[in-house]
Tab-separated table of N, CA and C in Angstrom:
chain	number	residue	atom	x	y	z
B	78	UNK	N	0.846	-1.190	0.000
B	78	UNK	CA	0.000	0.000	0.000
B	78	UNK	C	0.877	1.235	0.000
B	79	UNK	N	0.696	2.460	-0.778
B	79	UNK	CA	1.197	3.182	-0.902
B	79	UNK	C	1.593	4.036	0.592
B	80	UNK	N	1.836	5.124	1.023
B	80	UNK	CA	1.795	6.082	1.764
B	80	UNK	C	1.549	7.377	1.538
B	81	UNK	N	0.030	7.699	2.372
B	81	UNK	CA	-0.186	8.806	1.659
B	81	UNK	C	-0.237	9.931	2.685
B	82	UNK	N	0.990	11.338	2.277
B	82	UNK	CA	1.000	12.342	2.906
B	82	UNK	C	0.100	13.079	2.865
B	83	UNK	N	-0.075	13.899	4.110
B	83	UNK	CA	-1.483	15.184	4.164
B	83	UNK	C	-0.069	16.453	4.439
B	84	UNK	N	-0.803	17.589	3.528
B	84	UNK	CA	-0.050	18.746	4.044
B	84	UNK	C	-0.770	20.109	3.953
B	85	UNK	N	-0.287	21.156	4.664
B	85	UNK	CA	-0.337	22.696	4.928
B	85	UNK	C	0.449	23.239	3.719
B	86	UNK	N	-0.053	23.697	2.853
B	86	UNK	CA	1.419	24.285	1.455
B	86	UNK	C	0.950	25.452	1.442
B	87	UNK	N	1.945	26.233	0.989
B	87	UNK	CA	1.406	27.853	0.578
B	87	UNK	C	0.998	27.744	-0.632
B	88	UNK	N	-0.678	28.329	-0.520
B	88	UNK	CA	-1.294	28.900	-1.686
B	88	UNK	C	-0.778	28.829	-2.604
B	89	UNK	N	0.337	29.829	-3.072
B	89	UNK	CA	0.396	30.718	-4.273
B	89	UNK	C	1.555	29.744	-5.249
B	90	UNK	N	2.053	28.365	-4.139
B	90	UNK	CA	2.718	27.384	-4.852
B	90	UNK	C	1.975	26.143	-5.361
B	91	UNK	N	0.789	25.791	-4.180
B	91	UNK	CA	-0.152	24.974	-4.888
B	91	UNK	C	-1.315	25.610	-5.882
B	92	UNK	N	-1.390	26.993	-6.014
B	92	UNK	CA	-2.126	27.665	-7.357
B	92	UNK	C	-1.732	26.738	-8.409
B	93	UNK	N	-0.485	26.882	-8.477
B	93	UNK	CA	0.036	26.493	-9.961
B	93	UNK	C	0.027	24.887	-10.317
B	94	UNK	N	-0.298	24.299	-9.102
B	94	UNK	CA	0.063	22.595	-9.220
B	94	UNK	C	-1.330	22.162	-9.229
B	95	UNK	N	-2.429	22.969	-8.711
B	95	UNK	CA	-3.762	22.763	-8.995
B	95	UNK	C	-4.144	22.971	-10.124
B	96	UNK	N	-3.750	23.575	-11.518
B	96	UNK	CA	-3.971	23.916	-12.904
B	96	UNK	C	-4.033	22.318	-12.910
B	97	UNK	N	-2.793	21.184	-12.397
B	97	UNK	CA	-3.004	20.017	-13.516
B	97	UNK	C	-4.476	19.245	-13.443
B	98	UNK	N	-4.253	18.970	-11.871
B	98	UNK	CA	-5.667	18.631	-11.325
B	98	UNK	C	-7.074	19.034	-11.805
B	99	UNK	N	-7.593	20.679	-11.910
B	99	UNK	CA	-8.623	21.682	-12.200
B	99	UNK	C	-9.294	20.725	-13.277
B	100	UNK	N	-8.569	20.124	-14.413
B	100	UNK	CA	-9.260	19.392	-15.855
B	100	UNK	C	-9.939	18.606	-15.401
B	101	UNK	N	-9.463	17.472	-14.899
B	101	UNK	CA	-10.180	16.158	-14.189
B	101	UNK	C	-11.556	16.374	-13.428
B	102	UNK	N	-10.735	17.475	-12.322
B	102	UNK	CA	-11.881	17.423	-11.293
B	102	UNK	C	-13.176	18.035	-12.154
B	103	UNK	N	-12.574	19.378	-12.965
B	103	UNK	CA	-14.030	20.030	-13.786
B	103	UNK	C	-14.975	19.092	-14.892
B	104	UNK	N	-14.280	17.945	-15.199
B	104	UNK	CA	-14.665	17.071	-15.968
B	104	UNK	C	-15.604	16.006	-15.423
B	105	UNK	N	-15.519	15.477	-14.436
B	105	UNK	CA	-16.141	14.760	-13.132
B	105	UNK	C	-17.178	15.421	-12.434
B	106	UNK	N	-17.253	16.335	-12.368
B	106	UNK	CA	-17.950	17.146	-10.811
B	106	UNK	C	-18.788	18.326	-11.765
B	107	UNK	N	-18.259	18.866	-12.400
B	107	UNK	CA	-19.005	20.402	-12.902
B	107	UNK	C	-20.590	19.924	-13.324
B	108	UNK	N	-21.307	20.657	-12.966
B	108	UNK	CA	-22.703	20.591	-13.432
B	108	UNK	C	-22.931	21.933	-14.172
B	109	UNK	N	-22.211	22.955	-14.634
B	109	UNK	CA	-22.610	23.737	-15.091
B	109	UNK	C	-21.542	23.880	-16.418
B	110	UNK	N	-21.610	22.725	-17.300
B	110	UNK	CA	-20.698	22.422	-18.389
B	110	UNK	C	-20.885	23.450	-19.441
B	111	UNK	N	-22.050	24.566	-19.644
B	111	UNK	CA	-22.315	25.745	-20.436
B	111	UNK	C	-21.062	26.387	-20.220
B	112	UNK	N	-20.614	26.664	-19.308
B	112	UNK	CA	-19.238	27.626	-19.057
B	112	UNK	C	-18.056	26.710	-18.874
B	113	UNK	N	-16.677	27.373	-19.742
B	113	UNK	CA	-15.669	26.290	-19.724
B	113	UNK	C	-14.888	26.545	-18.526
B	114	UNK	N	-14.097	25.817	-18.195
B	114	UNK	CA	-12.920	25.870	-17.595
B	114	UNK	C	-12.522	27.056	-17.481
B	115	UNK	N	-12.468	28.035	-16.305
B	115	UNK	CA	-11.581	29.428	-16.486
B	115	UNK	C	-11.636	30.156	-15.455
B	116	UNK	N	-10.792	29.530	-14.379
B	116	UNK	CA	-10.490	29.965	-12.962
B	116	UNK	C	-10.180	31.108	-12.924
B	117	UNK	N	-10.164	31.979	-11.829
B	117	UNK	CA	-9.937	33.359	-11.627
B	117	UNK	C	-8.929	33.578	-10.591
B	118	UNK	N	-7.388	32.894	-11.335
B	118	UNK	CA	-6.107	32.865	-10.885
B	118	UNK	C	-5.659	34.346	-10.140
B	119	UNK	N	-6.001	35.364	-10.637
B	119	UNK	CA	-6.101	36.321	-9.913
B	119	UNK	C	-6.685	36.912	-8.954
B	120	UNK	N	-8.092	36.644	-8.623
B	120	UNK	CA	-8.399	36.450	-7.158
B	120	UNK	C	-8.071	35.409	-6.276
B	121	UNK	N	-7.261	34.231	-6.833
B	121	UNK	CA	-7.001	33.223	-5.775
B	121	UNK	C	-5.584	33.719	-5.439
B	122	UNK	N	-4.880	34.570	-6.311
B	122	UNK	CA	-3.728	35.054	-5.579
B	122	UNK	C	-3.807	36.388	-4.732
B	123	UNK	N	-4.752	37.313	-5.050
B	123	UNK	CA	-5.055	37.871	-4.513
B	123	UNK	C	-5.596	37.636	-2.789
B	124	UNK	N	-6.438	36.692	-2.753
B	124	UNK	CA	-6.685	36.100	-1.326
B	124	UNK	C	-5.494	35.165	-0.331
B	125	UNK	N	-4.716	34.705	-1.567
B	125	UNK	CA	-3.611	33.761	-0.745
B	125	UNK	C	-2.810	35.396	-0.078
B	126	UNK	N	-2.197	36.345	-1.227
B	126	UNK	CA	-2.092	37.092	-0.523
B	126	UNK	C	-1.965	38.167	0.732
B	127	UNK	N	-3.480	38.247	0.649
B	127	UNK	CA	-4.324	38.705	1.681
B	127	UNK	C	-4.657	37.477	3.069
B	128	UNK	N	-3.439	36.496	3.000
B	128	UNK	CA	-3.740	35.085	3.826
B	128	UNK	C	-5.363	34.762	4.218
B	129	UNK	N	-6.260	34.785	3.286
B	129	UNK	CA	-7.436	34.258	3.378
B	129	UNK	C	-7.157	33.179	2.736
B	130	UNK	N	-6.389	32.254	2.241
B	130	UNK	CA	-6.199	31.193	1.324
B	130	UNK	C	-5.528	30.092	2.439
B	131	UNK	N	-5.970	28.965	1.946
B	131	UNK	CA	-5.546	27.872	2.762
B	131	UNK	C	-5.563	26.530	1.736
B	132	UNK	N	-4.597	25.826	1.554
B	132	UNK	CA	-4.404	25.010	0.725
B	132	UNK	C	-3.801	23.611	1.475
B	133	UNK	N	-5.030	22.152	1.308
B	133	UNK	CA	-4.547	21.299	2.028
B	133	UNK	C	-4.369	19.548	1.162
B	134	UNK	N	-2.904	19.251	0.999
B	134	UNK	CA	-2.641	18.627	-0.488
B	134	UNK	C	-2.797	17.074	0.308
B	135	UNK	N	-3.035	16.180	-0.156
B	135	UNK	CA	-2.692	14.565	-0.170
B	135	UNK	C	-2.164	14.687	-1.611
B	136	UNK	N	-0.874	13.419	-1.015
B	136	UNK	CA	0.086	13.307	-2.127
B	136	UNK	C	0.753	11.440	-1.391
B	137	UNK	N	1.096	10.684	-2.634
B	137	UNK	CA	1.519	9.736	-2.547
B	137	UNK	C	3.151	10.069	-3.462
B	138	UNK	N	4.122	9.766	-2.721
B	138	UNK	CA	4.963	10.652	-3.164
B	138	UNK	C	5.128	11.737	-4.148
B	139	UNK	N	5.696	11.837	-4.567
B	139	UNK	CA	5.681	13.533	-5.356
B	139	UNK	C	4.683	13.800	-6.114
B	140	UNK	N	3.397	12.234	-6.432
B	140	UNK	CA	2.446	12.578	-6.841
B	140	UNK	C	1.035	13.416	-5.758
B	141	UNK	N	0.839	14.593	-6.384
B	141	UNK	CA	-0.663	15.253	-6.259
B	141	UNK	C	-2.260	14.243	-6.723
B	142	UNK	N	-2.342	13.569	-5.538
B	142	UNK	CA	-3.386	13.058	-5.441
B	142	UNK	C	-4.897	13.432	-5.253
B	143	UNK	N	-5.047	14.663	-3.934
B	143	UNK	CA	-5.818	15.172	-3.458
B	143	UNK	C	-5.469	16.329	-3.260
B	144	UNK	N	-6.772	17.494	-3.013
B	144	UNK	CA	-6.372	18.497	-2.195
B	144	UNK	C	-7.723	19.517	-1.793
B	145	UNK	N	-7.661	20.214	-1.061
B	145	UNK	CA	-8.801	21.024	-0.148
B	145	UNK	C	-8.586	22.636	-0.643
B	146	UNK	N	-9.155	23.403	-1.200
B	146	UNK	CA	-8.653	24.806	-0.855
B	146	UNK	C	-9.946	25.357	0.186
B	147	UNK	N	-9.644	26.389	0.564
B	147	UNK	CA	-10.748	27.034	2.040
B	147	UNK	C	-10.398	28.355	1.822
B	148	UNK	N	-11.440	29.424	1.429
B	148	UNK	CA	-11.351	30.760	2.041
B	148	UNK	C	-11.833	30.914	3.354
B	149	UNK	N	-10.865	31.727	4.264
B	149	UNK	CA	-10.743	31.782	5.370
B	149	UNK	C	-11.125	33.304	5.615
B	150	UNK	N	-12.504	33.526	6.215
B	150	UNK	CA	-12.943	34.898	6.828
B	150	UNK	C	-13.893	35.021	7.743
B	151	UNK	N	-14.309	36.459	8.337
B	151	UNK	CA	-15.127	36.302	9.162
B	151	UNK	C	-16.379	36.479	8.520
B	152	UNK	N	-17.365	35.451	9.197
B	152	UNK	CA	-18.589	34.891	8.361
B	152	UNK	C	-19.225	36.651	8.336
B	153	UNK	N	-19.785	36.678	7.727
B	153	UNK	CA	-20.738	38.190	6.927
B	153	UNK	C	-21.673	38.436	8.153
B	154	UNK	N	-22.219	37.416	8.779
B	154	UNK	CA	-23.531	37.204	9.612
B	154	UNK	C	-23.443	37.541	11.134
B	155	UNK	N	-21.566	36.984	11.327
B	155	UNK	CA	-21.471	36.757	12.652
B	155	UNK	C	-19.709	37.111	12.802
B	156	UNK	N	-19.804	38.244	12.548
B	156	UNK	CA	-18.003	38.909	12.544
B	156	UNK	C	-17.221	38.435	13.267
B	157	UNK	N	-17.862	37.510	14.039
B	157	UNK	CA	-16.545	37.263	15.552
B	157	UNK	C	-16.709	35.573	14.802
B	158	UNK	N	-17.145	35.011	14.229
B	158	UNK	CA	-16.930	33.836	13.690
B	158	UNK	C	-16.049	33.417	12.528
B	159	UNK	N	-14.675	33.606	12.979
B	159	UNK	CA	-13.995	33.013	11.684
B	159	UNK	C	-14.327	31.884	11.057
B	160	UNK	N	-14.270	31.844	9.622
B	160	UNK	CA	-15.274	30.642	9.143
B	160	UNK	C	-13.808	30.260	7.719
B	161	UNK	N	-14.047	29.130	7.751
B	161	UNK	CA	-13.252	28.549	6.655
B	161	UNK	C	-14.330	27.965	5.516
B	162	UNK	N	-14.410	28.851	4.189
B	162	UNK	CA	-15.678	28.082	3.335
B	162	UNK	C	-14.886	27.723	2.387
B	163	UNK	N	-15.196	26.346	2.506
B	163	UNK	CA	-14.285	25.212	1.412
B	163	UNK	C	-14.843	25.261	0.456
B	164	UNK	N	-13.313	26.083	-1.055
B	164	UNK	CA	-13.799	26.338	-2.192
B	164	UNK	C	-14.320	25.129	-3.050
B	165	UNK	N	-13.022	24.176	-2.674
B	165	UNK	CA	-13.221	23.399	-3.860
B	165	UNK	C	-12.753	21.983	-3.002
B	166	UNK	N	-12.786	20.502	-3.205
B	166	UNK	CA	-11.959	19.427	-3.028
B	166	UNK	C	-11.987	18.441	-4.163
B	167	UNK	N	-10.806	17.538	-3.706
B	167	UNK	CA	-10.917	16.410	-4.912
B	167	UNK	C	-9.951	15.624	-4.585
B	168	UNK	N	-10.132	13.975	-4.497
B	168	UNK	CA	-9.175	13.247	-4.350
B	168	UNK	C	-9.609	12.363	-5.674
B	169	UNK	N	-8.100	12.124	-6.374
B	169	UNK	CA	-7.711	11.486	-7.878
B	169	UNK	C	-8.554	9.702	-7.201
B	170	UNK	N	-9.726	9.104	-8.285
B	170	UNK	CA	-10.821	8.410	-8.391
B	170	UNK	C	-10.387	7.352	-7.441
B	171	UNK	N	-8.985	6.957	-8.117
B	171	UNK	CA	-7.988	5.138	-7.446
B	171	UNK	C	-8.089	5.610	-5.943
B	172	UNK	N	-8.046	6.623	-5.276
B	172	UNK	CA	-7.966	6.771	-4.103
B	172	UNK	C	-9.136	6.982	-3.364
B	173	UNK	N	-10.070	7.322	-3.388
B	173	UNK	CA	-11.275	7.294	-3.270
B	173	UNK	C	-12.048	5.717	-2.487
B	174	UNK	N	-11.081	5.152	-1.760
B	174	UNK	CA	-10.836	3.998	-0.940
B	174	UNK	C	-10.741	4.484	0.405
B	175	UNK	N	-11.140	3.412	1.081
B	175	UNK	CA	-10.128	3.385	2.935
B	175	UNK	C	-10.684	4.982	3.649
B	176	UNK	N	-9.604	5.206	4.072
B	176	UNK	CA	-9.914	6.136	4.864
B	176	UNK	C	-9.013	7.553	4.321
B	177	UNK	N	-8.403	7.753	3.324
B	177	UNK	CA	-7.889	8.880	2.075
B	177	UNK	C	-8.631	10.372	2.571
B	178	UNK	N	-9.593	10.194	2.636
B	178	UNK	CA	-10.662	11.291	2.543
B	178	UNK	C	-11.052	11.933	3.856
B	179	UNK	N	-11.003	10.506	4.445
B	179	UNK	CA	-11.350	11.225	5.623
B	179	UNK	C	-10.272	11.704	6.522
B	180	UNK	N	-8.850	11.089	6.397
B	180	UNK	CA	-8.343	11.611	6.743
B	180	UNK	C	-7.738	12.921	6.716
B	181	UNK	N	-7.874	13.561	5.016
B	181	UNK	CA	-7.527	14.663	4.617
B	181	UNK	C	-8.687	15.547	4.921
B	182	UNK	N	-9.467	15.479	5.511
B	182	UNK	CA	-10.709	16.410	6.084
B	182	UNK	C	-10.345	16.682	7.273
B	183	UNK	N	-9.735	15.259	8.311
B	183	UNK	CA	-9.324	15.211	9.535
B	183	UNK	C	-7.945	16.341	9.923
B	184	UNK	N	-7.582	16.084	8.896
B	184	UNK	CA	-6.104	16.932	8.758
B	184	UNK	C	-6.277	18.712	8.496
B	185	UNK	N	-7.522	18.950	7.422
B	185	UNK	CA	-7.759	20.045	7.207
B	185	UNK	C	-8.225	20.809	8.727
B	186	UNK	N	-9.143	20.094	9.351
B	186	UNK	CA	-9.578	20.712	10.537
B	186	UNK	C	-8.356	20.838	11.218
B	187	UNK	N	-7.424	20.212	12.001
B	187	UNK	CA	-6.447	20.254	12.774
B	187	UNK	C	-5.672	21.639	12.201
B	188	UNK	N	-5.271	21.877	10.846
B	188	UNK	CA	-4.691	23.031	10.636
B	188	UNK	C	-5.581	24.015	11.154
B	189	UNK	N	-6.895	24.111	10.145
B	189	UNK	CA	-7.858	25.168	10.326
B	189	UNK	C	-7.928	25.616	11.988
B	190	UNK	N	-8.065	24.770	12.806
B	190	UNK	CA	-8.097	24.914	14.268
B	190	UNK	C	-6.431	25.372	14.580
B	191	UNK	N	-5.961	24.512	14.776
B	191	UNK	CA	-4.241	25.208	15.463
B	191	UNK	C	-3.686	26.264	14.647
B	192	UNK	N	-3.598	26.523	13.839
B	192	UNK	CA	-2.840	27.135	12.943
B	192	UNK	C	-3.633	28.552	12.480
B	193	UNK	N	-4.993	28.625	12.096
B	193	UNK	CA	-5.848	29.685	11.267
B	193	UNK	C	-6.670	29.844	12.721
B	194	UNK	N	-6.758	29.589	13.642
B	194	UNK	CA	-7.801	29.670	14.837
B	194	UNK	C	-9.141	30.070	13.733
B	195	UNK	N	-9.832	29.198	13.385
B	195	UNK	CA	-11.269	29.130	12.704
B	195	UNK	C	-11.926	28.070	13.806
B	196	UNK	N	-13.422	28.905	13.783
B	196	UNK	CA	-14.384	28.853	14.378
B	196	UNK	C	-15.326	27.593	13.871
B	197	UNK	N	-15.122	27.948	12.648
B	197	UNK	CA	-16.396	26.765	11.732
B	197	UNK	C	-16.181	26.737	10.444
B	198	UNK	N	-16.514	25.454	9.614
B	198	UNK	CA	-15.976	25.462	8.655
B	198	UNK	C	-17.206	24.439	7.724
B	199	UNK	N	-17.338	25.049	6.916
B	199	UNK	CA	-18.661	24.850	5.963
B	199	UNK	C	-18.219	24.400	4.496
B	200	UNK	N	-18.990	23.083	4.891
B	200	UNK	CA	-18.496	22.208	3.422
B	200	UNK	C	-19.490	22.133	2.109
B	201	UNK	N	-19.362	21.807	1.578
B	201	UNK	CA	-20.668	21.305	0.243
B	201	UNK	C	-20.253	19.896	-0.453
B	202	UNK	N	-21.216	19.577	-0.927
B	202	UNK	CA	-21.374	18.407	-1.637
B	202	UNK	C	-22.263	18.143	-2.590
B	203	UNK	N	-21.722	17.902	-4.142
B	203	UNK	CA	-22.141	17.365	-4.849
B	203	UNK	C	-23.375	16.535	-5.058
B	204	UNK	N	-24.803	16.531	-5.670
B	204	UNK	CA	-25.944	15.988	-5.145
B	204	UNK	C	-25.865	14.293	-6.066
B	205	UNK	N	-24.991	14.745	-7.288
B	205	UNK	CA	-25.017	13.162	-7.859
B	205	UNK	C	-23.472	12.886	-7.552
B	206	UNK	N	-22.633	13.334	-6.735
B	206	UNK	CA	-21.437	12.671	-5.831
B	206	UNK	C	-21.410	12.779	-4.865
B	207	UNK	N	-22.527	12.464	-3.832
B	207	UNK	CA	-22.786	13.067	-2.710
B	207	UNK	C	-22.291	11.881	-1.395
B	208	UNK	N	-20.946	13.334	-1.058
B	208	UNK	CA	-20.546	12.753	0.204
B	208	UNK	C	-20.873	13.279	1.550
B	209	UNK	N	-21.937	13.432	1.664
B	209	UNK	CA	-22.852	13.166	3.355
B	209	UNK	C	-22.393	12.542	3.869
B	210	UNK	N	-22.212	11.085	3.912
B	210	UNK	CA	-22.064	10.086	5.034
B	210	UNK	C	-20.613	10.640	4.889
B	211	UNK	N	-19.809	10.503	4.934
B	211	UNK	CA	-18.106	11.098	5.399
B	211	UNK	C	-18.367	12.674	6.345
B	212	UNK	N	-18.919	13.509	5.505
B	212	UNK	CA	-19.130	14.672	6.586
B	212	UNK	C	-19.729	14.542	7.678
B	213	UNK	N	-21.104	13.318	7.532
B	213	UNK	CA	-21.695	13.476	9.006
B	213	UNK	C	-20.916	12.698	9.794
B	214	UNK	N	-20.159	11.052	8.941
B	214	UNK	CA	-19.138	10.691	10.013
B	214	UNK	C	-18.017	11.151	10.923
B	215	UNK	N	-17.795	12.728	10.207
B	215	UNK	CA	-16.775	13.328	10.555
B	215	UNK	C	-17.765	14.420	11.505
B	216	UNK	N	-19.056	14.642	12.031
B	216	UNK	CA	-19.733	15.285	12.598
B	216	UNK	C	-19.884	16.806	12.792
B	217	UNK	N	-20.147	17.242	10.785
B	217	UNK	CA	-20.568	17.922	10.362
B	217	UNK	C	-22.283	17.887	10.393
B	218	UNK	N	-22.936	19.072	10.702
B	218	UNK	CA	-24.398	19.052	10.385
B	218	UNK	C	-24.585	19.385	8.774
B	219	UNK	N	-25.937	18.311	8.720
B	219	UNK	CA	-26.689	19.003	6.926
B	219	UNK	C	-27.501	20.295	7.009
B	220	UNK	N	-27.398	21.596	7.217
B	220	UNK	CA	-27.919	22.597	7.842
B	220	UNK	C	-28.334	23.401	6.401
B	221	UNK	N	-28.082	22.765	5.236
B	221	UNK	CA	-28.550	24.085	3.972
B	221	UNK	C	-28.607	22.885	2.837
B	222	UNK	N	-29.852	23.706	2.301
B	222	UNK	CA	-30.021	22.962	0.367
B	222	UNK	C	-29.247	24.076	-0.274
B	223	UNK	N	-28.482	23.823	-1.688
B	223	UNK	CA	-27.775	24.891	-2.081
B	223	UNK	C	-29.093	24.131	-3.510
B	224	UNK	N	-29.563	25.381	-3.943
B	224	UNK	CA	-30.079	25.239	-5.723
B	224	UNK	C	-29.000	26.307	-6.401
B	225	UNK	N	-29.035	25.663	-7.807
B	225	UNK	CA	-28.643	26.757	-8.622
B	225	UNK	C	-29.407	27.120	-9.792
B	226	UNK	N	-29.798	28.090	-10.664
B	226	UNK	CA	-30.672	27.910	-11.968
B	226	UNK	C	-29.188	29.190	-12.677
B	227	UNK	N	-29.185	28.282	-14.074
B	227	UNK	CA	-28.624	29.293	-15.075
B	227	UNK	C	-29.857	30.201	-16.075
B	228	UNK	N	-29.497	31.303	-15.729
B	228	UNK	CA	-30.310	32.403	-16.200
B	228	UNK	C	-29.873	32.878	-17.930
């Protein structure tokens, strides 16, 4: 069995290592296939910047397997609540086994907590890849329906 690392990386170095990943995952996951591929590399450096960016990689040696990004701010609602809202995730399909996932969620919190002192941290999920049972095992609440309509 392989060995698979969890890590803390700076943003503005995993920006660029997330381009390879971005194809796959948008190919798999996107439900809104009308619009192509075309990240807004400049506000994600802009926020890593501004250390609202948090970037959390699984890797089986030098390969990029997985990874978490999180904007990190105080929620709009409740200013004294630092909130981590997880932009995006994705672990590569072969891994998608065992405990991969959950551990890199397990790992994300431990930073988010020691490291970013965040309060709460708000996930989403995919309705035809829907991973509920991992978030509630990890004892997250289902507290929101997200709809979308293209106009």
């Amino acid at each position: 069995m392989s060995i698979v690392q969890y890590a803390d990386v700076p943003p503005l170095k995993f920006l660029e290592e997330m381009k390879i990943l971005f194809p796959k995952h948008y190919e798999e996951l996107c439900v809104t296939k009308e619009f192509p591929l075309d990240p807004d590399y400049e506000t994600y450096d802009r926020l890593a910047n501004n250390g609202m960016l948090r970037c959390i990689t699984c890797r089986v040696g030098e390969d990029l397997i997985g990874y978490i990004v999180f904007i990190i701010q105080p929620h709009l609602h409740y200013k004294s609540c630092k909130t981590a809202f997880e932009d995006i995730y994705y672990i590569a399909p072969e891994y998608r086994k065992g405990r991969v996932g959950i551990k890199l969620f397990q790992y994300a919190e431990k930073v988010l907590k020691d490291m970013c002192k965040v309060d709460r941290v708000i996930l989403h999920t995919k309705v035809h890849m829907d991973n509920s049972r991992i978030f509630e095992y990890l004892k997250y609440r289902n507290s929101d329906k997200l709809f979308t309509k293209l106009l």
